[in-house]
PDB file of N, CA and C in Angstrom:
ATOM      1  N   SER A 105      77.683  64.447  54.702  1.00 54.00           N
ATOM      2  CA  SER A 105      77.621  66.223  54.684  1.00 54.00           C
ATOM      3  C   SER A 105      78.778  66.998  54.362  1.00 54.00           C
ATOM      4  N   SER A 106      79.958  66.223  54.816  1.00 59.00           N
ATOM      5  CA  SER A 106      81.346  66.849  54.497  1.00 59.00           C
ATOM      6  C   SER A 106      81.509  67.384  52.899  1.00 59.00           C
ATOM      7  N   GLY A 107      81.065  66.482  52.326  1.00 64.00           N
ATOM      8  CA  GLY A 107      81.186  66.582  50.511  1.00 64.00           C
ATOM      9  C   GLY A 107      80.298  67.787  50.149  1.00 64.00           C
ATOM     10  N   ILE A 108      78.995  67.982  50.556  1.00 66.00           N
ATOM     11  CA  ILE A 108      78.312  69.141  50.330  1.00 66.00           C
ATOM     12  C   ILE A 108      78.955  70.474  50.857  1.00 66.00           C
ATOM     13  N   ASN A 109      79.385  70.262  52.219  1.00 66.00           N
ATOM     14  CA  ASN A 109      79.885  71.220  52.888  1.00 66.00           C
ATOM     15  C   ASN A 109      81.220  71.561  52.179  1.00 66.00           C
ATOM     16  N   ALA A 110      82.072  71.000  51.495  1.00 69.00           N
ATOM     17  CA  ALA A 110      83.174  71.251  50.541  1.00 69.00           C
ATOM     18  C   ALA A 110      82.611  72.152  49.581  1.00 69.00           C
ATOM     19  N   GLU A 111      81.643  71.743  48.954  1.00 66.00           N
ATOM     20  CA  GLU A 111      81.321  72.421  47.755  1.00 66.00           C
ATOM     21  C   GLU A 111      80.604  73.632  47.999  1.00 66.00           C
ATOM     22  N   TYR A 112      79.733  73.972  48.940  1.00 70.00           N
ATOM     23  CA  TYR A 112      78.906  74.937  49.561  1.00 70.00           C
ATOM     24  C   TYR A 112      79.468  75.864  50.450  1.00 70.00           C
ATOM     25  N   GLY A 113      80.459  75.237  51.403  1.00 76.00           N
ATOM     26  CA  GLY A 113      80.801  76.371  52.193  1.00 76.00           C
ATOM     27  C   GLY A 113      79.951  76.641  53.517  1.00 76.00           C
ATOM     28  N   GLU A 114      79.806  78.045  53.430  1.00 79.00           N
ATOM     29  CA  GLU A 114      79.124  78.580  54.639  1.00 79.00           C
ATOM     30  C   GLU A 114      77.414  78.416  54.241  1.00 79.00           C
ATOM     31  N   LEU A 115      76.922  78.251  52.979  1.00 85.00           N
ATOM     32  CA  LEU A 115      75.576  78.162  52.648  1.00 85.00           C
ATOM     33  C   LEU A 115      75.084  76.611  53.403  1.00 85.00           C
ATOM     34  N   VAL A 116      76.184  75.992  53.877  1.00 86.00           N
ATOM     35  CA  VAL A 116      75.545  74.692  54.594  1.00 86.00           C
ATOM     36  C   VAL A 116      75.645  74.875  55.815  1.00 86.00           C
ATOM     37  N   ARG A 117      74.491  74.368  56.474  1.00 87.00           N
ATOM     38  CA  ARG A 117      74.309  74.380  57.760  1.00 87.00           C
ATOM     39  C   ARG A 117      73.814  73.053  58.395  1.00 87.00           C
ATOM     40  N   ILE A 118      74.755  72.249  59.055  1.00 84.00           N
ATOM     41  CA  ILE A 118      74.701  70.767  59.728  1.00 84.00           C
ATOM     42  C   ILE A 118      73.610  71.288  60.668  1.00 84.00           C
ATOM     43  N   ASN A 119      72.534  70.559  60.519  1.00 84.00           N
ATOM     44  CA  ASN A 119      71.298  70.843  61.614  1.00 84.00           C
ATOM     45  C   ASN A 119      71.508  69.369  62.838  1.00 84.00           C
ATOM     46  N   CYS A 120      71.081  69.886  63.806  1.00 71.00           N
ATOM     47  CA  CYS A 120      70.786  69.100  65.178  1.00 71.00           C
ATOM     48  C   CYS A 120      72.075  68.353  65.483  1.00 71.00           C
ATOM     49  N   GLY A 121      73.011  69.218  65.809  1.00 66.00           N
ATOM     50  CA  GLY A 121      74.298  68.703  66.532  1.00 66.00           C
ATOM     51  C   GLY A 121      75.481  68.226  65.863  1.00 66.00           C
ATOM     52  N   SER A 122      76.612  68.411  66.487  1.00 62.00           N
ATOM     53  CA  SER A 122      77.788  67.908  65.980  1.00 62.00           C
ATOM     54  C   SER A 122      77.960  66.648  65.677  1.00 62.00           C
ATOM     55  N   ALA A 123      78.918  65.972  64.795  1.00 60.00           N
ATOM     56  CA  ALA A 123      79.053  64.660  64.294  1.00 60.00           C
ATOM     57  C   ALA A 123      78.982  63.710  65.610  1.00 60.00           C
ATOM     58  N   PRO A 124      79.684  63.919  66.750  1.00 64.00           N
ATOM     59  CA  PRO A 124      79.687  63.127  67.643  1.00 64.00           C
ATOM     60  C   PRO A 124      78.429  62.875  68.624  1.00 64.00           C
ATOM     61  N   SER A 125      77.340  63.909  68.183  1.00 66.00           N
ATOM     62  CA  SER A 125      76.053  63.687  68.951  1.00 66.00           C
ATOM     63  C   SER A 125      75.075  63.013  67.697  1.00 66.00           C
ATOM     64  N   ARG A 126      75.455  62.684  66.543  1.00 70.00           N
ATOM     65  CA  ARG A 126      74.236  62.425  65.646  1.00 70.00           C
ATOM     66  C   ARG A 126      74.513  60.885  65.419  1.00 70.00           C
ATOM     67  N   LEU A 127      73.388  60.705  64.861  1.00 77.00           N
ATOM     68  CA  LEU A 127      73.482  58.874  64.330  1.00 77.00           C
ATOM     69  C   LEU A 127      74.255  58.852  63.172  1.00 77.00           C
ATOM     70  N   PRO A 128      75.558  57.810  63.390  1.00 77.00           N
ATOM     71  CA  PRO A 128      76.351  57.753  62.257  1.00 77.00           C
ATOM     72  C   PRO A 128      76.175  57.601  60.802  1.00 77.00           C
ATOM     73  N   ASN A 129      74.769  57.240  60.620  1.00 83.00           N
ATOM     74  CA  ASN A 129      74.466  56.703  59.203  1.00 83.00           C
ATOM     75  C   ASN A 129      73.230  57.947  58.916  1.00 83.00           C
ATOM     76  N   THR A 130      73.231  58.837  59.392  1.00 86.00           N
ATOM     77  CA  THR A 130      72.205  60.058  59.009  1.00 86.00           C
ATOM     78  C   THR A 130      72.630  61.544  59.046  1.00 86.00           C
ATOM     79  N   SER A 131      72.351  62.198  58.004  1.00 86.00           N
ATOM     80  CA  SER A 131      72.793  63.772  58.174  1.00 86.00           C
ATOM     81  C   SER A 131      71.677  64.415  57.838  1.00 86.00           C
ATOM     82  N   ASN A 132      71.462  65.509  58.533  1.00 88.00           N
ATOM     83  CA  ASN A 132      70.475  66.450  58.221  1.00 88.00           C
ATOM     84  C   ASN A 132      71.062  67.959  58.151  1.00 88.00           C
ATOM     85  N   PHE A 133      70.965  68.322  56.856  1.00 90.00           N
ATOM     86  CA  PHE A 133      71.564  69.672  56.626  1.00 90.00           C
ATOM     87  C   PHE A 133      70.713  70.611  55.682  1.00 90.00           C
ATOM     88  N   SER A 134      70.910  71.808  55.752  1.00 92.00           N
ATOM     89  CA  SER A 134      70.308  72.789  55.079  1.00 92.00           C
ATOM     90  C   SER A 134      71.330  73.538  54.048  1.00 92.00           C
ATOM     91  N   ILE A 135      70.915  73.861  52.776  1.00 89.00           N
ATOM     92  CA  ILE A 135      71.794  74.683  51.796  1.00 89.00           C
ATOM     93  C   ILE A 135      70.914  76.000  52.034  1.00 89.00           C
ATOM     94  N   ARG A 136      71.479  77.069  52.320  1.00 89.00           N
ATOM     95  CA  ARG A 136      70.602  78.124  52.503  1.00 89.00           C
ATOM     96  C   ARG A 136      70.501  78.679  51.009  1.00 89.00           C
ATOM     97  N   GLY A 137      69.144  79.473  50.910  1.00 90.00           N
ATOM     98  CA  GLY A 137      68.640  79.962  49.590  1.00 90.00           C
ATOM     99  C   GLY A 137      67.966  78.775  48.711  1.00 90.00           C
ATOM    100  N   THR A 138      67.750  77.630  49.141  1.00 91.00           N
ATOM    101  CA  THR A 138      67.163  76.657  48.343  1.00 91.00           C
ATOM    102  C   THR A 138      65.975  76.160  49.301  1.00 91.00           C
ATOM    103  N   ARG A 139      65.074  75.379  48.530  1.00 91.00           N
ATOM    104  CA  ARG A 139      64.009  74.709  49.037  1.00 91.00           C
ATOM    105  C   ARG A 139      63.949  73.387  48.768  1.00 91.00           C
ATOM    106  N   SER A 140      64.235  72.513  50.007  1.00 90.00           N
ATOM    107  CA  SER A 140      64.393  71.126  49.664  1.00 90.00           C
ATOM    108  C   SER A 140      63.543  70.336  48.742  1.00 90.00           C
ATOM    109  N   ARG A 141      62.376  70.735  48.770  1.00 90.00           N
ATOM    110  CA  ARG A 141      61.307  70.343  47.776  1.00 90.00           C
ATOM    111  C   ARG A 141      62.014  70.455  46.302  1.00 90.00           C
ATOM    112  N   ASP A 142      62.250  71.414  46.202  1.00 91.00           N
ATOM    113  CA  ASP A 142      62.717  71.592  44.760  1.00 91.00           C
ATOM    114  C   ASP A 142      64.151  70.895  44.255  1.00 91.00           C
ATOM    115  N   VAL A 143      65.075  70.791  45.314  1.00 91.00           N
ATOM    116  CA  VAL A 143      66.413  70.256  45.190  1.00 91.00           C
ATOM    117  C   VAL A 143      66.021  68.769  45.105  1.00 91.00           C
ATOM    118  N   LEU A 144      65.678  68.151  45.981  1.00 91.00           N
ATOM    119  CA  LEU A 144      65.165  66.542  45.905  1.00 91.00           C
ATOM    120  C   LEU A 144      64.379  66.288  44.455  1.00 91.00           C
ATOM    121  N   SER A 145      63.501  67.035  44.011  1.00 92.00           N
ATOM    122  CA  SER A 145      62.932  66.737  42.901  1.00 92.00           C
ATOM    123  C   SER A 145      63.843  66.610  41.668  1.00 92.00           C
ATOM    124  N   ARG A 146      64.909  67.071  41.664  1.00 93.00           N
ATOM    125  CA  ARG A 146      66.176  66.904  40.751  1.00 93.00           C
ATOM    126  C   ARG A 146      66.864  65.862  40.904  1.00 93.00           C
ATOM    127  N   VAL A 147      67.028  65.153  41.967  1.00 92.00           N
ATOM    128  CA  VAL A 147      68.162  64.139  42.120  1.00 92.00           C
ATOM    129  C   VAL A 147      67.651  62.778  41.956  1.00 92.00           C
ATOM    130  N   ALA A 148      68.419  61.894  41.707  1.00 92.00           N
ATOM    131  CA  ALA A 148      68.119  60.473  40.966  1.00 92.00           C
ATOM    132  C   ALA A 148      68.577  59.434  42.341  1.00 92.00           C
ATOM    133  N   PHE A 149      68.189  59.816  43.478  1.00 91.00           N
ATOM    134  CA  PHE A 149      68.080  59.276  44.856  1.00 91.00           C
ATOM    135  C   PHE A 149      66.928  59.471  45.590  1.00 91.00           C
ATOM    136  N   THR A 150      66.599  58.766  46.544  1.00 88.00           N
ATOM    137  CA  THR A 150      65.684  59.091  47.590  1.00 88.00           C
ATOM    138  C   THR A 150      66.245  59.731  48.844  1.00 88.00           C
ATOM    139  N   ALA A 151      65.700  60.550  49.191  1.00 90.00           N
ATOM    140  CA  ALA A 151      66.011  61.434  50.728  1.00 90.00           C
ATOM    141  C   ALA A 151      64.910  62.131  51.081  1.00 90.00           C
ATOM    142  N   SER A 152      65.084  62.603  52.197  1.00 88.00           N
ATOM    143  CA  SER A 152      63.761  63.157  52.877  1.00 88.00           C
ATOM    144  C   SER A 152      64.117  64.823  53.076  1.00 88.00           C
ATOM    145  N   ARG A 153      62.715  65.359  53.547  1.00 85.00           N
ATOM    146  CA  ARG A 153      62.752  66.628  53.553  1.00 85.00           C
ATOM    147  C   ARG A 153      62.542  66.728  55.191  1.00 85.00           C
ATOM    148  N   GLY A 154      63.167  67.818  55.863  1.00 75.00           N
ATOM    149  CA  GLY A 154      63.036  68.128  57.114  1.00 75.00           C
ATOM    150  C   GLY A 154      63.327  66.815  58.038  1.00 75.00           C
ATOM    151  N   ALA A 155      62.625  66.619  59.414  1.00 72.00           N
ATOM    152  CA  ALA A 155      62.825  65.735  60.199  1.00 72.00           C
ATOM    153  C   ALA A 155      62.307  64.308  59.767  1.00 72.00           C
ATOM    154  N   ALA A 156      62.407  63.245  60.554  1.00 67.00           N
ATOM    155  CA  ALA A 156      61.891  61.808  60.261  1.00 67.00           C
ATOM    156  C   ALA A 156      60.437  61.929  60.228  1.00 67.00           C
ATOM    157  N   CYS A 157      59.785  62.631  61.107  1.00 63.00           N
ATOM    158  CA  CYS A 157      58.320  62.554  61.500  1.00 63.00           C
ATOM    159  C   CYS A 157      57.648  63.634  60.842  1.00 63.00           C
ATOM    160  N   HIS A 158      58.248  64.528  59.662  1.00 57.00           N
ATOM    161  CA  HIS A 158      57.713  65.559  59.335  1.00 57.00           C
ATOM    162  C   HIS A 158      57.986  65.665  57.779  1.00 57.00           C
ATOM    163  N   SER A 159      58.558  64.776  57.366  1.00 55.00           N
ATOM    164  CA  SER A 159      58.997  64.922  55.702  1.00 55.00           C
ATOM    165  C   SER A 159      58.021  65.045  54.663  1.00 55.00           C
ATOM    166  N   ASP A 160      56.633  64.725  55.044  1.00 64.00           N
ATOM    167  CA  ASP A 160      55.636  65.086  53.923  1.00 64.00           C
ATOM    168  C   ASP A 160      54.772  66.285  53.949  1.00 64.00           C
ATOM    169  N   ARG A 161      55.234  67.173  54.819  1.00 68.00           N
ATOM    170  CA  ARG A 161      54.638  68.454  55.066  1.00 68.00           C
ATOM    171  C   ARG A 161      55.140  69.619  54.273  1.00 68.00           C
ATOM    172  N   GLU A 162      54.527  70.699  53.866  1.00 77.00           N
ATOM    173  CA  GLU A 162      55.095  71.715  53.389  1.00 77.00           C
ATOM    174  C   GLU A 162      55.369  72.875  54.388  1.00 77.00           C
ATOM    175  N   THR A 163      55.296  72.744  55.544  1.00 84.00           N
ATOM    176  CA  THR A 163      55.701  73.558  56.693  1.00 84.00           C
ATOM    177  C   THR A 163      56.745  73.173  57.478  1.00 84.00           C
ATOM    178  N   PRO A 164      57.582  74.100  58.046  1.00 87.00           N
ATOM    179  CA  PRO A 164      58.710  73.613  58.668  1.00 87.00           C
ATOM    180  C   PRO A 164      58.800  72.717  59.938  1.00 87.00           C
ATOM    181  N   SER A 165      59.436  71.726  59.944  1.00 86.00           N
ATOM    182  CA  SER A 165      59.630  70.826  61.094  1.00 86.00           C
ATOM    183  C   SER A 165      59.683  71.418  62.528  1.00 86.00           C
ATOM    184  N   PRO A 166      58.574  71.029  63.325  1.00 87.00           N
ATOM    185  CA  PRO A 166      58.793  71.640  64.517  1.00 87.00           C
ATOM    186  C   PRO A 166      59.871  70.831  65.355  1.00 87.00           C
ATOM    187  N   VAL A 167      60.289  69.678  65.321  1.00 85.00           N
ATOM    188  CA  VAL A 167      61.497  69.079  65.888  1.00 85.00           C
ATOM    189  C   VAL A 167      62.748  70.150  65.410  1.00 85.00           C
ATOM    190  N   LEU A 168      63.096  70.541  64.037  1.00 88.00           N
ATOM    191  CA  LEU A 168      64.169  71.184  63.733  1.00 88.00           C
ATOM    192  C   LEU A 168      64.002  72.744  64.323  1.00 88.00           C
ATOM    193  N   LEU A 169      62.700  73.075  64.483  1.00 91.00           N
ATOM    194  CA  LEU A 169      62.779  74.536  64.958  1.00 91.00           C
ATOM    195  C   LEU A 169      62.952  74.806  66.471  1.00 91.00           C
ATOM    196  N   ARG A 170      62.760  73.404  66.997  1.00 88.00           N
ATOM    197  CA  ARG A 170      62.843  73.257  68.458  1.00 88.00           C
ATOM    198  C   ARG A 170      64.239  73.430  68.772  1.00 88.00           C
ATOM    199  N   SER A 171      65.072  72.692  67.972  1.00 86.00           N
ATOM    200  CA  SER A 171      66.512  72.447  67.803  1.00 86.00           C
ATOM    201  C   SER A 171      67.029  73.733  67.607  1.00 86.00           C
ATOM    202  N   GLY A 172      66.627  74.937  67.420  1.00 89.00           N
ATOM    203  CA  GLY A 172      67.366  75.942  67.017  1.00 89.00           C
ATOM    204  C   GLY A 172      67.596  76.358  65.592  1.00 89.00           C
ATOM    205  N   VAL A 173      66.973  75.214  64.780  1.00 91.00           N
ATOM    206  CA  VAL A 173      66.842  75.629  63.260  1.00 91.00           C
ATOM    207  C   VAL A 173      65.996  76.568  62.782  1.00 91.00           C
ATOM    208  N   SER A 174      66.450  77.827  62.005  1.00 92.00           N
ATOM    209  CA  SER A 174      65.475  78.919  61.597  1.00 92.00           C
ATOM    210  C   SER A 174      64.491  78.168  60.722  1.00 92.00           C
ATOM    211  N   VAL A 175      63.353  79.177  60.500  1.00 93.00           N
ATOM    212  CA  VAL A 175      62.314  78.580  59.901  1.00 93.00           C
ATOM    213  C   VAL A 175      63.049  78.386  58.398  1.00 93.00           C
ATOM    214  N   GLU A 176      63.935  79.297  57.646  1.00 93.00           N
ATOM    215  CA  GLU A 176      64.547  79.259  56.260  1.00 93.00           C
ATOM    216  C   GLU A 176      65.408  77.903  56.295  1.00 93.00           C
ATOM    217  N   ASP A 177      66.111  77.692  57.207  1.00 93.00           N
ATOM    218  CA  ASP A 177      66.947  76.562  56.951  1.00 93.00           C
ATOM    219  C   ASP A 177      66.059  75.207  57.316  1.00 93.00           C
ATOM    220  N   ALA A 178      65.000  75.582  58.000  1.00 91.00           N
ATOM    221  CA  ALA A 178      64.054  74.248  58.168  1.00 91.00           C
ATOM    222  C   ALA A 178      63.556  73.660  57.056  1.00 91.00           C
ATOM    223  N   LEU A 179      63.035  74.845  56.120  1.00 92.00           N
ATOM    224  CA  LEU A 179      62.560  74.432  54.789  1.00 92.00           C
ATOM    225  C   LEU A 179      63.427  74.132  53.500  1.00 92.00           C
ATOM    226  N   SER A 180      64.783  74.299  54.058  1.00 93.00           N
ATOM    227  CA  SER A 180      65.843  73.837  53.045  1.00 93.00           C
ATOM    228  C   SER A 180      66.334  72.542  53.509  1.00 93.00           C
ATOM    229  N   SER A 181      66.038  71.881  54.546  1.00 92.00           N
ATOM    230  CA  SER A 181      66.500  70.822  55.244  1.00 92.00           C
ATOM    231  C   SER A 181      66.529  69.443  54.491  1.00 92.00           C
ATOM    232  N   ILE A 182      67.593  68.996  54.261  1.00 92.00           N
ATOM    233  CA  ILE A 182      67.456  67.764  53.630  1.00 92.00           C
ATOM    234  C   ILE A 182      68.098  66.532  54.536  1.00 92.00           C
ATOM    235  N   ARG A 183      67.484  65.469  54.630  1.00 91.00           N
ATOM    236  CA  ARG A 183      68.076  64.260  55.619  1.00 91.00           C
ATOM    237  C   ARG A 183      67.998  63.249  54.709  1.00 91.00           C
ATOM    238  N   ILE A 184      69.357  62.469  54.855  1.00 91.00           N
ATOM    239  CA  ILE A 184      69.617  61.631  54.144  1.00 91.00           C
ATOM    240  C   ILE A 184      70.605  60.603  55.023  1.00 91.00           C
ATOM    241  N   SER A 185      70.063  59.304  54.774  1.00 90.00           N
ATOM    242  CA  SER A 185      70.491  58.074  55.705  1.00 90.00           C
ATOM    243  C   SER A 185      71.156  56.889  54.891  1.00 90.00           C
ATOM    244  N   PHE A 186      71.820  56.297  55.563  1.00 91.00           N
ATOM    245  CA  PHE A 186      72.449  55.223  54.736  1.00 91.00           C
ATOM    246  C   PHE A 186      72.432  53.995  55.563  1.00 91.00           C
ATOM    247  N   GLY A 187      72.215  52.671  54.889  1.00 92.00           N
ATOM    248  CA  GLY A 187      72.350  51.642  55.335  1.00 92.00           C
ATOM    249  C   GLY A 187      73.353  50.686  55.619  1.00 92.00           C
ATOM    250  N   ARG A 188      73.124  49.607  56.068  1.00 92.00           N
ATOM    251  CA  ARG A 188      74.508  48.614  56.263  1.00 92.00           C
ATOM    252  C   ARG A 188      75.132  48.167  55.013  1.00 92.00           C
ATOM    253  N   ASP A 189      74.296  48.259  54.032  1.00 95.00           N
ATOM    254  CA  ASP A 189      75.061  47.871  52.695  1.00 95.00           C
ATOM    255  C   ASP A 189      75.096  49.171  51.744  1.00 95.00           C
ATOM    256  N   SER A 190      75.220  50.201  52.279  1.00 93.00           N
ATOM    257  CA  SER A 190      75.566  51.477  51.480  1.00 93.00           C
ATOM    258  C   SER A 190      77.091  51.535  51.577  1.00 93.00           C
ATOM    259  N   THR A 191      77.489  52.285  50.439  1.00 93.00           N
ATOM    260  CA  THR A 191      79.183  52.205  50.297  1.00 93.00           C
ATOM    261  C   THR A 191      79.631  53.568  50.106  1.00 93.00           C
ATOM    262  N   LEU A 192      80.778  53.836  50.153  1.00 92.00           N
ATOM    263  CA  LEU A 192      81.249  55.259  49.819  1.00 92.00           C
ATOM    264  C   LEU A 192      80.844  55.716  48.310  1.00 92.00           C
ATOM    265  N   HIS A 193      80.819  54.604  47.532  1.00 94.00           N
ATOM    266  CA  HIS A 193      79.998  55.124  46.229  1.00 94.00           C
ATOM    267  C   HIS A 193      78.732  55.682  46.303  1.00 94.00           C
ATOM    268  N   ASP A 194      77.967  55.167  46.967  1.00 93.00           N
ATOM    269  CA  ASP A 194      76.527  55.508  47.243  1.00 93.00           C
ATOM    270  C   ASP A 194      76.786  57.349  47.802  1.00 93.00           C
ATOM    271  N   ALA A 195      77.383  57.364  49.038  1.00 90.00           N
ATOM    272  CA  ALA A 195      77.553  58.541  49.536  1.00 90.00           C
ATOM    273  C   ALA A 195      78.233  59.690  48.277  1.00 90.00           C
ATOM    274  N   GLU A 196      79.117  59.082  47.503  1.00 90.00           N
ATOM    275  CA  GLU A 196      79.670  59.996  46.595  1.00 90.00           C
ATOM    276  C   GLU A 196      78.699  60.274  45.336  1.00 90.00           C
ATOM    277  N   PHE A 197      77.863  59.345  45.253  1.00 94.00           N
ATOM    278  CA  PHE A 197      76.877  59.917  44.118  1.00 94.00           C
ATOM    279  C   PHE A 197      75.846  60.544  44.998  1.00 94.00           C
ATOM    280  N   ALA A 198      75.396  60.555  45.924  1.00 92.00           N
ATOM    281  CA  ALA A 198      74.574  61.474  46.596  1.00 92.00           C
ATOM    282  C   ALA A 198      75.268  63.055  46.463  1.00 92.00           C
ATOM    283  N   VAL A 199      76.305  63.116  47.058  1.00 88.00           N
ATOM    284  CA  VAL A 199      77.080  64.325  46.672  1.00 88.00           C
ATOM    285  C   VAL A 199      77.038  64.855  45.254  1.00 88.00           C
ATOM    286  N   ALA A 200      77.415  64.072  44.496  1.00 91.00           N
ATOM    287  CA  ALA A 200      77.189  64.372  43.037  1.00 91.00           C
ATOM    288  C   ALA A 200      76.222  64.723  42.417  1.00 91.00           C
ATOM    289  N   GLU A 201      74.877  64.288  42.975  1.00 92.00           N
ATOM    290  CA  GLU A 201      73.713  64.477  42.678  1.00 92.00           C
ATOM    291  C   GLU A 201      73.218  65.798  43.079  1.00 92.00           C
ATOM    292  N   LEU A 202      73.574  66.084  44.409  1.00 90.00           N
ATOM    293  CA  LEU A 202      73.011  67.258  44.780  1.00 90.00           C
ATOM    294  C   LEU A 202      74.025  68.392  44.134  1.00 90.00           C
ATOM    295  N   THR A 203      75.011  68.282  43.913  1.00 88.00           N
ATOM    296  CA  THR A 203      75.952  69.136  43.197  1.00 88.00           C
ATOM    297  C   THR A 203      75.392  69.720  41.743  1.00 88.00           C
ATOM    298  N   ARG A 204      74.925  68.548  41.195  1.00 90.00           N
ATOM    299  CA  ARG A 204      74.387  68.858  39.951  1.00 90.00           C
ATOM    300  C   ARG A 204      73.228  69.470  39.852  1.00 90.00           C
ATOM    301  N   ALA A 205      72.234  68.995  40.808  1.00 90.00           N
ATOM    302  CA  ALA A 205      70.873  69.706  41.201  1.00 90.00           C
ATOM    303  C   ALA A 205      71.204  71.261  41.448  1.00 90.00           C
ATOM    304  N   LEU A 206      72.049  71.460  42.136  1.00 86.00           N
ATOM    305  CA  LEU A 206      72.331  72.678  42.618  1.00 86.00           C
ATOM    306  C   LEU A 206      73.169  73.743  41.936  1.00 86.00           C
ATOM    307  N   GLY A 207      73.694  73.186  40.944  1.00 81.00           N
ATOM    308  CA  GLY A 207      74.687  73.745  39.946  1.00 81.00           C
ATOM    309  C   GLY A 207      75.939  74.241  40.945  1.00 81.00           C
ATOM    310  N   LYS A 208      76.874  74.440  40.053  1.00 54.00           N
ATOM    311  CA  LYS A 208      78.073  74.801  40.868  1.00 54.00           C
ATOM    312  C   LYS A 208      77.914  76.156  41.544  1.00 54.00           C
ATOM    313  N   HIS A 209      78.790  76.202  42.511  1.00 49.00           N
ATOM    314  CA  HIS A 209      78.377  77.530  43.538  1.00 49.00           C
ATOM    315  C   HIS A 209      80.080  78.006  43.881  1.00 49.00           C
ATOM    316  N   GLU A 210      80.222  79.340  43.591  1.00 44.00           N
ATOM    317  CA  GLU A 210      81.516  79.708  43.934  1.00 44.00           C
ATOM    318  C   GLU A 210      81.628  80.100  45.522  1.00 44.00           C
ATOM    319  N   ASN A 211      82.362  79.641  46.324  1.00 43.00           N
ATOM    320  CA  ASN A 211      82.476  79.935  47.713  1.00 43.00           C
ATOM    321  C   ASN A 211      83.097  81.289  47.997  1.00 43.00           C
TER     322      ASN A 211
END
């Protein structure tokens, strides 16, 4: 999430806690002013919308809402997970794809 945060600054919201309280291989973040469904349809990797148990629905995740995430941020939530065989290149590729899908943004 730090690569997306560097590109989009205050438009990025890290959902559900700070880095020490999150799983080390999973990031859930929102990019304000977007819809995760639309963004993820334009990238060449697989990620999920919303929370783990809610990614197939068009409504905001109740898990995210109970965690203090706004309805708008919940609808723009993207969850990316990496496995033991994932590399730094995989993470950089995901950031590049998200940046391409969203277009360059001036902070």
